[in-house]
Amino acid sequence: MLINLWSQLSRGLHGYKLNLNKMHATGFSSGGFMTSRMGFSYPGMFNSLSINGGSYYNCDGVCNRYLDEFEKELIDLHPPTQILQGATDPVVLASSNVDYDRELNRRDWIPNRRVNREKVGHRWLDEAPELILDWIKRHNKR
């Protein structure tokens, strides 16, 4: 359904023309989990992901999971990903995205970074807007 919508938007069928070569996804909390879902479900569609206070698409806030073999193949196609996290987040624990970061680090062809801020709970990091815009600029296809 989304691929069909993106195709229509790229042709300007709904009053907006979307450049499919310049798509990025970002989200906070549930939106962060959905951002991860976009990376796994639509490989090659996004130039970058920025996840703030989230983790793997199929986790909850205390998730400590590992990828199955199919997901390991999908993460090989993951776009550049940054994870922004508050160290004292009581909703999405900082430990919930450690394995996500570890799996990305194992793939040296995927740029990634994890920013974990002390004394920050479940909220956007103060520097999130700048970090996200910088990430998008660095990973925008020409």
Coordinates of N, CA and C in Angstrom, one line a residue:
M1 N 0.8 -1.2 0.0 CA 0.0 0.0 0.0 C 0.9 1.3 0.0
L2 N 1.9 1.3 0.9 CA 2.8 2.5 0.9 C 3.5 2.7 -0.4
I3 N 4.0 1.6 -1.0 CA 4.7 1.7 -2.2 C 3.9 2.3 -3.3
N4 N 2.6 1.9 -3.3 CA 1.6 2.4 -4.3 C 1.4 3.9 -4.1
L5 N 1.2 4.3 -2.8 CA 1.0 5.7 -2.4 C 2.3 6.5 -2.8
W6 N 3.5 6.0 -2.5 CA 4.7 6.7 -2.8 C 4.8 6.9 -4.4
S7 N 4.4 5.9 -5.1 CA 4.5 6.0 -6.5 C 3.5 7.1 -7.0
Q8 N 2.3 7.1 -6.5 CA 1.4 8.2 -6.9 C 1.9 9.5 -6.5
L9 N 2.5 9.7 -5.3 CA 3.0 11.0 -4.9 C 4.2 11.4 -5.8
S10 N 5.0 10.4 -6.2 CA 6.1 10.8 -7.0 C 5.7 11.3 -8.4
R11 N 4.5 11.0 -8.8 CA 3.9 11.5 -10.0 C 3.0 12.7 -9.8
G12 N 2.9 13.1 -8.6 CA 2.1 14.3 -8.3 C 0.6 14.1 -8.4
L13 N 0.2 12.9 -8.2 CA -1.3 12.6 -8.4 C -2.2 13.2 -7.2
H14 N -1.6 13.6 -6.1 CA -2.4 14.1 -5.0 C -2.1 15.5 -4.7
G15 N -1.5 16.3 -5.6 CA -1.2 17.7 -5.4 C 0.2 17.9 -4.9
Y16 N 0.9 16.9 -4.5 CA 2.3 17.0 -4.0 C 3.1 16.1 -4.9
K17 N 4.3 16.5 -5.1 CA 5.3 15.7 -5.9 C 6.4 15.3 -4.9
L18 N 6.6 14.0 -4.7 CA 7.5 13.5 -3.8 C 8.7 12.9 -4.5
N19 N 9.9 13.3 -4.1 CA 11.1 12.8 -4.7 C 11.5 11.5 -4.0
L20 N 11.3 10.4 -4.5 CA 11.6 9.1 -3.8 C 13.0 8.9 -3.5
N21 N 13.9 9.7 -4.2 CA 15.3 9.6 -3.9 C 15.8 10.4 -2.7
K22 N 14.9 11.0 -2.1 CA 15.3 11.9 -0.9 C 14.4 11.6 0.3
M23 N 14.0 10.4 0.5 CA 13.2 10.0 1.6 C 14.0 9.6 2.8
H24 N 13.6 10.1 4.0 CA 14.2 9.8 5.3 C 13.1 9.6 6.2
A25 N 13.3 8.8 7.3 CA 12.3 8.6 8.3 C 12.8 8.9 9.7
T26 N 12.0 9.5 10.5 CA 12.4 9.8 11.9 C 11.2 9.7 12.7
G27 N 11.4 9.4 14.0 CA 10.2 9.2 14.9 C 10.7 9.1 16.3
F28 N 9.8 9.5 17.2 CA 10.0 9.4 18.7 C 9.0 8.4 19.3
S29 N 9.5 7.6 20.2 CA 8.8 6.6 21.0 C 8.1 5.6 20.0
S30 N 6.8 5.5 19.9 CA 6.1 4.6 19.0 C 6.5 5.0 17.6
G31 N 6.7 6.2 17.3 CA 7.2 6.7 16.0 C 8.6 6.2 15.7
G32 N 9.4 6.0 16.8 CA 10.8 5.5 16.6 C 10.7 4.0 16.2
F33 N 9.8 3.3 16.9 CA 9.6 1.9 16.5 C 9.1 1.8 15.1
M34 N 8.2 2.7 14.7 CA 7.7 2.7 13.3 C 8.8 3.0 12.3
T35 N 9.7 3.9 12.7 CA 10.8 4.3 11.8 C 11.7 3.0 11.6
S36 N 11.9 2.2 12.6 CA 12.6 1.0 12.5 C 11.9 0.1 11.5
R37 N 10.6 0.0 11.7 CA 9.7 -0.8 10.8 C 9.9 -0.4 9.3
M38 N 10.0 0.9 9.1 CA 10.2 1.3 7.7 C 11.5 0.8 7.1
G39 N 12.6 0.8 8.0 CA 13.9 0.3 7.5 C 13.9 -1.2 7.2
F40 N 13.1 -1.9 8.0 CA 13.1 -3.4 7.8 C 12.1 -3.7 6.7
S41 N 11.0 -3.0 6.6 CA 9.9 -3.4 5.6 C 10.1 -2.9 4.2
Y42 N 10.8 -1.8 4.1 CA 11.0 -1.1 2.8 C 12.5 -0.9 2.5
P43 N 13.3 -2.0 2.4 CA 14.7 -1.8 2.2 C 15.0 -1.0 0.9
G44 N 15.9 -0.1 1.0 CA 16.3 0.7 -0.2 C 15.4 1.9 -0.4
M45 N 14.3 2.1 0.3 CA 13.4 3.2 0.1 C 13.9 4.5 0.9
F46 N 14.6 4.3 2.0 CA 14.9 5.5 2.8 C 16.4 5.7 2.8
N47 N 16.8 7.0 2.7 CA 18.2 7.3 2.7 C 18.8 7.2 4.1
S48 N 18.0 7.5 5.1 CA 18.4 7.4 6.5 C 17.3 7.2 7.5
L49 N 17.6 6.8 8.7 CA 16.6 6.7 9.7 C 17.2 7.4 11.0
S50 N 16.3 8.1 11.7 CA 16.6 8.6 13.0 C 15.6 8.2 14.0
I51 N 16.0 7.4 15.0 CA 15.1 6.8 15.9 C 15.4 7.4 17.3
N52 N 14.4 8.1 17.9 CA 14.6 8.8 19.2 C 13.6 8.1 20.2
G53 N 14.2 7.4 21.2 CA 13.4 6.7 22.2 C 12.7 5.6 21.6
G54 N 13.3 4.8 20.8 CA 12.7 3.6 20.2 C 13.7 2.5 20.0
S55 N 13.3 1.4 19.4 CA 14.2 0.3 19.1 C 13.7 -0.5 17.9
Y56 N 14.0 -1.8 17.9 CA 13.5 -2.7 16.9 C 12.0 -2.5 16.7
Y57 N 11.6 -2.6 15.5 CA 10.1 -2.5 15.2 C 9.2 -3.4 15.9
N58 N 9.7 -4.6 16.3 CA 8.8 -5.5 16.9 C 9.1 -5.7 18.4
C59 N 9.5 -4.7 19.1 CA 9.8 -4.7 20.5 C 8.9 -3.9 21.3
D60 N 9.0 -4.0 22.6 CA 8.3 -3.0 23.5 C 9.5 -2.2 24.1
G61 N 9.1 -1.5 25.1 CA 10.1 -0.6 25.7 C 11.2 -1.3 26.5
V62 N 11.0 -2.5 26.9 CA 12.0 -3.2 27.7 C 12.7 -4.4 26.9
C63 N 12.5 -4.4 25.6 CA 12.9 -5.4 24.7 C 14.5 -5.6 24.8
N64 N 14.9 -6.8 25.0 CA 16.2 -7.2 24.8 C 16.2 -8.4 23.9
R65 N 16.1 -8.2 22.6 CA 16.0 -9.3 21.6 C 17.1 -9.4 20.7
Y66 N 17.1 -10.4 19.9 CA 18.2 -10.6 18.9 C 17.5 -10.9 17.6
L67 N 18.1 -10.6 16.5 CA 17.6 -10.8 15.2 C 17.5 -12.3 14.8
D68 N 16.4 -12.7 14.1 CA 16.4 -14.0 13.6 C 17.1 -14.0 12.2
E69 N 17.3 -15.1 11.6 CA 18.1 -15.2 10.3 C 17.5 -14.3 9.2
F70 N 16.2 -14.3 9.1 CA 15.6 -13.4 8.1 C 15.8 -12.0 8.3
E71 N 15.7 -11.6 9.6 CA 15.9 -10.1 9.9 C 17.4 -9.8 9.7
K72 N 18.3 -10.7 9.9 CA 19.7 -10.4 9.7 C 20.0 -10.2 8.2
E73 N 19.2 -10.8 7.3 CA 19.4 -10.5 5.9 C 18.8 -9.1 5.6
L74 N 17.7 -8.8 6.3 CA 17.1 -7.5 6.0 C 17.9 -6.3 6.6
I75 N 18.5 -6.5 7.7 CA 19.3 -5.4 8.3 C 20.6 -5.2 7.4
D76 N 21.0 -6.2 6.7 CA 22.1 -6.0 5.7 C 21.8 -4.9 4.7
L77 N 20.5 -4.6 4.5 CA 20.0 -3.6 3.5 C 19.6 -2.3 4.2
H78 N 19.8 -2.2 5.5 CA 19.3 -1.1 6.3 C 20.0 0.2 5.9
P79 N 19.2 1.3 5.9 CA 19.8 2.6 5.6 C 20.7 3.1 6.8
P80 N 21.5 4.1 6.6 CA 22.2 4.7 7.7 C 21.2 5.0 8.8
T81 N 21.6 4.6 10.0 CA 20.6 4.7 11.2 C 21.3 5.4 12.4
Q82 N 20.6 6.4 12.9 CA 21.1 6.9 14.2 C 20.0 6.6 15.3
I83 N 20.4 6.3 16.4 CA 19.5 6.0 17.6 C 19.8 7.1 18.6
L84 N 18.8 7.8 19.0 CA 19.0 8.9 20.0 C 18.2 8.4 21.2
Q85 N 18.8 8.4 22.4 CA 18.2 7.7 23.5 C 18.6 8.4 24.8
G86 N 17.6 8.6 25.7 CA 17.8 9.0 27.1 C 18.2 7.9 28.0
A87 N 19.3 8.0 28.7 CA 19.8 6.9 29.5 C 18.9 6.6 30.7
T88 N 18.0 7.5 31.1 CA 17.1 7.2 32.2 C 15.7 7.1 31.8
D89 N 15.5 6.8 30.5 CA 14.1 6.7 30.0 C 13.4 5.5 30.7
P90 N 12.3 5.8 31.4 CA 11.6 4.7 32.1 C 10.6 4.0 31.1
V91 N 10.3 4.5 30.0 CA 9.3 3.9 29.0 C 10.0 3.0 28.0
V92 N 11.0 3.5 27.3 CA 11.8 2.8 26.4 C 13.2 2.7 27.0
L93 N 13.6 1.6 27.7 CA 14.8 1.5 28.4 C 16.0 1.6 27.4
A94 N 17.1 2.3 27.8 CA 18.2 2.5 27.0 C 18.8 1.2 26.5
S95 N 18.7 0.1 27.4 CA 19.2 -1.2 27.0 C 18.4 -1.8 25.9
S96 N 17.2 -1.3 25.6 CA 16.4 -2.0 24.5 C 16.9 -1.8 23.1
N97 N 17.8 -0.8 22.9 CA 18.3 -0.6 21.5 C 19.8 -0.9 21.4
V98 N 20.4 -1.5 22.5 CA 21.8 -1.8 22.4 C 22.1 -2.8 21.4
D99 N 21.3 -3.9 21.3 CA 21.5 -4.9 20.3 C 21.3 -4.4 18.9
Y100 N 20.4 -3.5 18.7 CA 20.1 -2.9 17.4 C 21.4 -2.2 16.9
D101 N 22.0 -1.4 17.8 CA 23.2 -0.7 17.6 C 24.4 -1.6 17.3
R102 N 24.4 -2.7 18.1 CA 25.5 -3.7 17.9 C 25.4 -4.4 16.5
E103 N 24.2 -4.7 16.1 CA 24.0 -5.3 14.8 C 24.4 -4.4 13.7
L104 N 24.1 -3.1 13.8 CA 24.5 -2.1 12.8 C 26.0 -2.0 12.8
N105 N 26.6 -2.0 13.9 CA 28.1 -1.8 14.0 C 28.8 -3.0 13.3
R106 N 28.1 -4.2 13.4 CA 28.7 -5.4 12.7 C 28.8 -5.2 11.2
R107 N 28.0 -4.3 10.7 CA 27.9 -4.1 9.2 C 28.6 -2.8 8.9
D108 N 29.9 -2.9 8.6 CA 30.7 -1.6 8.5 C 30.3 -0.8 7.3
W109 N 29.5 -1.3 6.4 CA 29.0 -0.6 5.2 C 27.8 0.3 5.5
I110 N 27.2 0.1 6.8 CA 26.0 0.9 7.1 C 26.5 2.0 8.2
P111 N 26.5 3.2 7.8 CA 26.8 4.3 8.7 C 25.8 4.3 9.9
N112 N 26.2 4.4 11.1 CA 25.3 4.4 12.2 C 25.9 5.1 13.4
R113 N 25.1 5.6 14.2 CA 25.6 6.2 15.5 C 24.5 6.0 16.5
R114 N 24.9 5.9 17.8 CA 23.9 5.9 18.9 C 24.4 6.9 19.9
V115 N 23.4 7.8 20.2 CA 23.7 8.9 21.1 C 22.9 8.6 22.4
N116 N 23.5 8.4 23.5 CA 22.8 8.0 24.7 C 23.2 9.1 25.7
R117 N 22.1 9.9 26.2 CA 22.4 11.1 27.0 C 22.0 10.7 28.5
E118 N 22.9 11.0 29.4 CA 22.7 10.8 30.8 C 21.6 11.8 31.3
K119 N 20.9 11.3 32.3 CA 19.9 12.2 33.0 C 18.8 12.7 32.0
V120 N 18.5 11.9 31.0 CA 17.5 12.3 30.0 C 16.5 11.1 30.1
G121 N 15.2 11.5 30.3 CA 14.1 10.5 30.3 C 13.5 10.3 28.9
H122 N 12.2 10.0 28.9 CA 11.5 9.7 27.7 C 11.0 11.0 27.0
R123 N 11.9 11.6 26.3 CA 11.6 12.8 25.5 C 12.7 12.9 24.4
W124 N 12.4 13.9 23.5 CA 13.3 14.2 22.5 C 14.6 14.7 23.1
L125 N 15.7 14.3 22.7 CA 17.0 14.9 23.1 C 17.0 16.4 22.8
D126 N 17.6 17.2 23.6 CA 17.6 18.7 23.3 C 18.2 18.9 21.9
E127 N 19.3 18.2 21.6 CA 20.0 18.4 20.3 C 19.4 17.6 19.2
A128 N 18.3 16.9 19.4 CA 17.7 16.0 18.4 C 17.5 16.7 17.0
P129 N 16.9 17.9 17.0 CA 16.7 18.6 15.7 C 18.0 18.8 14.9
E130 N 19.0 19.2 15.6 CA 20.3 19.4 14.9 C 20.9 18.1 14.4
L131 N 20.9 17.1 15.3 CA 21.4 15.8 15.0 C 20.7 15.1 13.8
I132 N 19.4 15.3 13.8 CA 18.6 14.7 12.7 C 18.8 15.4 11.4
L133 N 18.9 16.7 11.4 CA 19.1 17.5 10.2 C 20.5 17.2 9.6
D134 N 21.5 17.1 10.5 CA 22.9 16.7 10.1 C 22.9 15.3 9.5
W135 N 22.2 14.4 10.1 CA 22.2 13.0 9.6 C 21.5 13.0 8.2
I136 N 20.4 13.7 8.0 CA 19.8 13.8 6.7 C 20.7 14.4 5.7
K137 N 21.3 15.5 6.0 CA 22.3 16.1 5.1 C 23.4 15.2 4.7
R138 N 23.9 14.5 5.6 CA 25.1 13.6 5.4 C 24.6 12.4 4.5
H139 N 23.4 12.0 4.5 CA 23.0 10.8 3.8 C 21.9 11.1 2.8
N140 N 21.9 12.3 2.3 CA 20.9 12.6 1.2 C 21.6 12.2 -0.1
K141 N 20.8 11.4 -0.9 CA 21.3 11.1 -2.3 C 21.2 12.3 -3.1
R142 N 22.1 12.5 -4.0 CA 22.1 13.7 -4.9 C 21.1 13.4 -6.1

